[in-house]
mmCIF file of C-alpha atoms in Angstrom:
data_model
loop_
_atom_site.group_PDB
_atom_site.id
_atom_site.type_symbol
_atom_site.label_atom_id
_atom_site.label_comp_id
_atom_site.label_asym_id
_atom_site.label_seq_id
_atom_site.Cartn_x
_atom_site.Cartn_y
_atom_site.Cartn_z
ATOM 1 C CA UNK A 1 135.211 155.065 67.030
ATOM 2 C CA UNK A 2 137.703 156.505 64.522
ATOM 3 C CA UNK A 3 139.199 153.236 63.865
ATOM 4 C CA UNK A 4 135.707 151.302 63.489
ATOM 5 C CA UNK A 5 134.746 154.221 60.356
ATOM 6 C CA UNK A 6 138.383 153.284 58.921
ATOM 7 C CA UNK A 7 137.474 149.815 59.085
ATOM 8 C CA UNK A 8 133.978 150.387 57.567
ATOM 9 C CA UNK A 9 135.562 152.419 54.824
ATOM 10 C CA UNK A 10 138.483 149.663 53.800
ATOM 11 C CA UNK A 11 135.693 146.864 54.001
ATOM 12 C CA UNK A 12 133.860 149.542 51.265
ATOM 13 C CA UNK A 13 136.851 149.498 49.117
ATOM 14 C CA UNK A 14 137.042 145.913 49.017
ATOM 15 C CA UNK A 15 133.418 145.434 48.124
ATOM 16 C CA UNK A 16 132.664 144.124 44.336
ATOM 17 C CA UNK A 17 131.862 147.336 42.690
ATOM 18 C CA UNK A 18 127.704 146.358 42.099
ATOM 19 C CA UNK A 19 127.832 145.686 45.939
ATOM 20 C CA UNK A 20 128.858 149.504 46.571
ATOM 21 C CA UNK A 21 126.810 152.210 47.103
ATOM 22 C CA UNK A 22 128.621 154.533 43.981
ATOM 23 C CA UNK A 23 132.098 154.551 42.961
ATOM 24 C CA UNK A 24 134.945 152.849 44.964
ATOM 25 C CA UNK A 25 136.247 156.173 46.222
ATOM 26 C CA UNK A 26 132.958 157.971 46.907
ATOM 27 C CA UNK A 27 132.119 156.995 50.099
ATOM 28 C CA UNK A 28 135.370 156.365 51.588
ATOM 29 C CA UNK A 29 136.414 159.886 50.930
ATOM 30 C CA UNK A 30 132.892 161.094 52.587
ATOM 31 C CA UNK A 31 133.674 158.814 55.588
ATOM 32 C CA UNK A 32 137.147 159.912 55.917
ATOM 33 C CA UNK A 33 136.522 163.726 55.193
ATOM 34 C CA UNK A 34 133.640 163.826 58.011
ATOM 35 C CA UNK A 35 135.873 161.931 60.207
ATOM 36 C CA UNK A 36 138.891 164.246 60.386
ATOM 37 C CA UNK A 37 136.250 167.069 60.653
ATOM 38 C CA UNK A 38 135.156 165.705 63.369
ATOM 39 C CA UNK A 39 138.316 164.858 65.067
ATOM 40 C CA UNK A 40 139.756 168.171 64.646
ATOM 41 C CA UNK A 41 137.048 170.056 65.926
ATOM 42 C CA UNK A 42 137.297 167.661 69.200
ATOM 43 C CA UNK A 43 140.794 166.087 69.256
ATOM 44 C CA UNK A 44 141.119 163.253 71.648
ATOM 45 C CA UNK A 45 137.935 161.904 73.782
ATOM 46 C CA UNK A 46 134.730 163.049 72.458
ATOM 47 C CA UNK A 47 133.370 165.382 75.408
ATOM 48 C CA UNK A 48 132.594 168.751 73.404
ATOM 49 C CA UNK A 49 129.025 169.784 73.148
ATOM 50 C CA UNK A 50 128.710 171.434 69.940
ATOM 51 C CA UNK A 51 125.338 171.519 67.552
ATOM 52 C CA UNK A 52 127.980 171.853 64.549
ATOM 53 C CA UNK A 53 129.778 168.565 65.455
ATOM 54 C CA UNK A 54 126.537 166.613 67.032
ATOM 55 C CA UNK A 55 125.521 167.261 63.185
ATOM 56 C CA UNK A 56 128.525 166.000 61.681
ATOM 57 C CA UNK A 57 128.872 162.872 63.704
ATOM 58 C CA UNK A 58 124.953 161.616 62.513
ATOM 59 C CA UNK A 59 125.560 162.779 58.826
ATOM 60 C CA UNK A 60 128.599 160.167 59.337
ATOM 61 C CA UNK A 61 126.530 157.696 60.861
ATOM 62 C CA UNK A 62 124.186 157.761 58.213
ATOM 63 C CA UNK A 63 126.539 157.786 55.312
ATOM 64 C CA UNK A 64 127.915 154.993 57.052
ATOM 65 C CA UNK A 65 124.364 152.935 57.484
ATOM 66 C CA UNK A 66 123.008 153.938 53.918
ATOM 67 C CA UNK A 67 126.470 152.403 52.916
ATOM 68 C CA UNK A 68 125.499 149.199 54.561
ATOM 69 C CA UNK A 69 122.045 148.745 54.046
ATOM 70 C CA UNK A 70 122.728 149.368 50.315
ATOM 71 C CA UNK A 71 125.060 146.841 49.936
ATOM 72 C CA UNK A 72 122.988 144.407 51.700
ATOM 73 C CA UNK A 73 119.995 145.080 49.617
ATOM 74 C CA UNK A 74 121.964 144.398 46.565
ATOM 75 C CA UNK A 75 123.774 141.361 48.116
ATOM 76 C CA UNK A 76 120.835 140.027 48.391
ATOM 77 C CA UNK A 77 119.361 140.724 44.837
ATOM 78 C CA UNK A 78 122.452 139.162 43.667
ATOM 79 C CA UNK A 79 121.398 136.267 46.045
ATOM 80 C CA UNK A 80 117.664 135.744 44.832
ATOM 81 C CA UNK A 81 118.260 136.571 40.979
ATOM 82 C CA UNK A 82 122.106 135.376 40.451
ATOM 83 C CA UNK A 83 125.105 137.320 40.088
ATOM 84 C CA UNK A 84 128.948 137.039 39.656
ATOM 85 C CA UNK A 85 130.303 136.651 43.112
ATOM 86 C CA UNK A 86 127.230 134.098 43.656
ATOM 87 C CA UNK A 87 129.049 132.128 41.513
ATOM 88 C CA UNK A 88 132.228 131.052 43.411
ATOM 89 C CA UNK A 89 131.981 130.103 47.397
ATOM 90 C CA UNK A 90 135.051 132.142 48.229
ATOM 91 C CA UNK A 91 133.743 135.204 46.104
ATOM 92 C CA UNK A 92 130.313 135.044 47.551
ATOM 93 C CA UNK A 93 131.597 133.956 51.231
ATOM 94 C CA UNK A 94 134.138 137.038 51.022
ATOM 95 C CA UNK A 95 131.585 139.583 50.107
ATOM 96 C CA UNK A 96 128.977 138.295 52.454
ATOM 97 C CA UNK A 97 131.387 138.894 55.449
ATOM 98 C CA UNK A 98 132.667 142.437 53.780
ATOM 99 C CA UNK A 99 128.963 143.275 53.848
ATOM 100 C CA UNK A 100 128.084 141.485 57.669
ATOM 101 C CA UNK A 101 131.259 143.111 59.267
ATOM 102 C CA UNK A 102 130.165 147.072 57.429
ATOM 103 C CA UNK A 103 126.738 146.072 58.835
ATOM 104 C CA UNK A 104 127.956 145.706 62.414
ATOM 105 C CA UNK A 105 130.243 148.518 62.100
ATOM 106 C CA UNK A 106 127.397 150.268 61.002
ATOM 107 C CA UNK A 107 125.248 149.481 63.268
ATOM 108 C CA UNK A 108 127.313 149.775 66.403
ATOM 109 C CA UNK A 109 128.367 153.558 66.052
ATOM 110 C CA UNK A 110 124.532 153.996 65.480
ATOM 111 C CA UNK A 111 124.362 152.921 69.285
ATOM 112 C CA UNK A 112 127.332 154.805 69.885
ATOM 113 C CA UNK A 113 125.953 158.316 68.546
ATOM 114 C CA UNK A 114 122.537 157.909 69.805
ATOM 115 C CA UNK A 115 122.784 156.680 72.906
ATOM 116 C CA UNK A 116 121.412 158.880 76.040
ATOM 117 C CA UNK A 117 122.273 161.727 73.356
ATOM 118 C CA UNK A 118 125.770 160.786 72.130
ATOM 119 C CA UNK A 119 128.977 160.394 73.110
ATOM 120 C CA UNK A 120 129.279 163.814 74.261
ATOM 121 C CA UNK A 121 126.504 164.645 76.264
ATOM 122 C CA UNK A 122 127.336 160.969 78.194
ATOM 123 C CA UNK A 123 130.782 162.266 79.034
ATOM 124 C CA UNK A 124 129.103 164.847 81.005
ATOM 125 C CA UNK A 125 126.199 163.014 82.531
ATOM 126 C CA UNK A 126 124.621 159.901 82.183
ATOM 127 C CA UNK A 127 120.402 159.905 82.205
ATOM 128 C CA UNK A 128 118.579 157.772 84.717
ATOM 129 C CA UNK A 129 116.594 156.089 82.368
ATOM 130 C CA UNK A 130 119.162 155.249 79.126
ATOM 131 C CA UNK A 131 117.912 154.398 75.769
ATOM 132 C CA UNK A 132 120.250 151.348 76.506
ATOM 133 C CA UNK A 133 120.788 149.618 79.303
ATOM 134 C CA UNK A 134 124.437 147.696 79.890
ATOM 135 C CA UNK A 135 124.920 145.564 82.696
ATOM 136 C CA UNK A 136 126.582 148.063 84.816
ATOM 137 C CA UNK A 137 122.661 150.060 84.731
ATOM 138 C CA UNK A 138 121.211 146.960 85.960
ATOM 139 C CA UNK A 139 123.398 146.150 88.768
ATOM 140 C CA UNK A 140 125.421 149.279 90.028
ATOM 141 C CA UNK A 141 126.898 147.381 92.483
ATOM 142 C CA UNK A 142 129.301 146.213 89.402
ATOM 143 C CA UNK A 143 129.790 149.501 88.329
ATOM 144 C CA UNK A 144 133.382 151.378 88.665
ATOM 145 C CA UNK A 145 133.281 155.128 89.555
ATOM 146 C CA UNK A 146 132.105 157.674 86.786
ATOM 147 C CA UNK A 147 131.580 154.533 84.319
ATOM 148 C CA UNK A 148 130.554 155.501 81.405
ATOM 149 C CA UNK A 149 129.840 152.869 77.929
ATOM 150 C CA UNK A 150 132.421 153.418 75.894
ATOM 151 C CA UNK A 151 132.714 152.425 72.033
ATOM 152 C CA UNK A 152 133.989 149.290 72.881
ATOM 153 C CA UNK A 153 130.637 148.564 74.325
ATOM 154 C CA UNK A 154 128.578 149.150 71.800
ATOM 155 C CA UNK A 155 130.449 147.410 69.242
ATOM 156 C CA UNK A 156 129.915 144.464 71.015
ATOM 157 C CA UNK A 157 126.187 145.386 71.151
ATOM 158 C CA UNK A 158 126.111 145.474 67.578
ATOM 159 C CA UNK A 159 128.456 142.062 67.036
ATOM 160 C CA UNK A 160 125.796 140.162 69.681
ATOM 161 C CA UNK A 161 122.701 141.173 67.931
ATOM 162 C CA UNK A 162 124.236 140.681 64.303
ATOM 163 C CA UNK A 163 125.120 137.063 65.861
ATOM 164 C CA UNK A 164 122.266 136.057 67.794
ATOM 165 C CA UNK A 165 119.729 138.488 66.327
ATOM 166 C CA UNK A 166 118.454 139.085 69.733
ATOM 167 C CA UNK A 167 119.402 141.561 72.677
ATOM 168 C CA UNK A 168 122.151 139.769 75.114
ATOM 169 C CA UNK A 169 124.044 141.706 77.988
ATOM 170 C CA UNK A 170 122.182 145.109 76.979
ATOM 171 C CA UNK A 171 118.679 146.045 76.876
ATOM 172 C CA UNK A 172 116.759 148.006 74.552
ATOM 173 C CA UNK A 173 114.465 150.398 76.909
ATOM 174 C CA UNK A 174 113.605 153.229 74.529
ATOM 175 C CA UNK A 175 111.377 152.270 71.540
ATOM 176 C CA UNK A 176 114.166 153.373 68.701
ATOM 177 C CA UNK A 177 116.208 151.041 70.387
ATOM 178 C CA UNK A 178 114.184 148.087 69.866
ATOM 179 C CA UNK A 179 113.500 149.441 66.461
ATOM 180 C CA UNK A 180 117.048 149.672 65.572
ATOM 181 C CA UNK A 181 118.260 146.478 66.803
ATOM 182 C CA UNK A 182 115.301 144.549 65.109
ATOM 183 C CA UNK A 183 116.411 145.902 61.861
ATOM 184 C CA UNK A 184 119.636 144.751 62.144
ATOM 185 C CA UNK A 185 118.742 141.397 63.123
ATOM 186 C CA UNK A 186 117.062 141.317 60.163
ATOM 187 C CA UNK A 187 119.970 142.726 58.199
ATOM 188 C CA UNK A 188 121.893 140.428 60.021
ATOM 189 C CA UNK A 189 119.845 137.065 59.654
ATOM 190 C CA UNK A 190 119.174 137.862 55.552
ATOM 191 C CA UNK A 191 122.577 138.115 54.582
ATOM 192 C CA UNK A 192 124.308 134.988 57.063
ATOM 193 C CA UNK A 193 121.144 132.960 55.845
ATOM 194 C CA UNK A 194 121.248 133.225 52.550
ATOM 195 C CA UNK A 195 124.666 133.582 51.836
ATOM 196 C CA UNK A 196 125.587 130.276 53.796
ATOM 197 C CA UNK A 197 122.796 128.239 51.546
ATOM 198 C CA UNK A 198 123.853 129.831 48.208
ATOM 199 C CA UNK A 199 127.235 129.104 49.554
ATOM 200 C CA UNK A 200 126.684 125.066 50.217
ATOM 201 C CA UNK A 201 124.680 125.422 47.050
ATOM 202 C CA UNK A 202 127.959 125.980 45.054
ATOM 203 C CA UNK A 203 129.686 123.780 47.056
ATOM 204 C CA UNK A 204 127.529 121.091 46.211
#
């Protein structure tokens, strides 16, 4: 999880600067502040059940999806009504992917912190009925003792729908779920579809 917000926050500093969300350093420093926070008030696996940090961890989420949907929304604007990386293939190509990969990021530790109540409250017990349910819900039989999704397994969640803007391996069960991972197939299908024809475009 802590590498996936350092990834999200070097994509961000790579970002044209109209494709950011404020100035280069802003949100970066946010991520990075929240994220140390958060690791030093529960060093090592995330298991502590604490209102303080439950708070912290969605204010970094949500930095981290404003982030995203922000520079989508202007990506795309650049798209519809021209702009200076829609100019060049490789520009536009390498800030399309910046903004796909923050999107996934994004999008994945949105799983990961809302999930049966976050990554905490799973460590201790996992519901019956999850908001999300991985293979390993569906058939038990596959399941190895005390399994519990990890990060890993909602990043692929996010990469799957961002990719085939539809649920794969896991299923959406609890109504912000579905909500959630229709918006990023959206996300996901606006900025791969029109990036790839303005790209050709140019290349034509």
């Amino acid at each position: 999880m802590a590498a996936a917000v350092i990834a999200a926050a070097v994509l961000t500093l790579v970002l044209p600067d109209d494709l950011r969300l404020g100035p280069r350093w802003a949100l970066p420093v946010v991520e990075g502040l929240l994220l140390v926070v958060l690791i030093t008030g529960d060093p090592g696996r995330i298991s502590r059940r604490s209102a303080a940090l439950r708070a912290i961890s969605i204010a970094l989420v949500g930095v981290l999806a404003c982030g995203a949907i922000w520079s989508t929304f202007r990506l795309t604007d650049d798209l519809v009504h021209g702009g200076n990386e829609t100019n060049s293939a490789d520009a536009l190509l390498q800030a399309g992917g910046s903004v796909w990969a923050i999107t996934v990021l994004a999008f994945s530790l949105l799983y990961f912190e809302l999930d049966s109540g976050g990554p905490a409250a799973r460590a201790h017990d996992v519901p019956p009925t999850p908001a999300l349910a991985f293979p390993q819900h569906l058939s038990p039989e596959l399941n190895a003792p005390d399994w519990r999704p990890r990060y890993i397994d909602y990043f692929y969640l996010g990469f799957t729908n961002a990719t085939a803007f539809s649920p794969t391996d896991v299923m959406p069960l609890a109504p912000w779920a579905k909500i959630v991972m229709a918006v990023q197939s959206v996300v996901s299908l606006l900025i791969l579809g029109l990036v790839v024809a303005r790209a050709v475009n140019v290349l034509a």
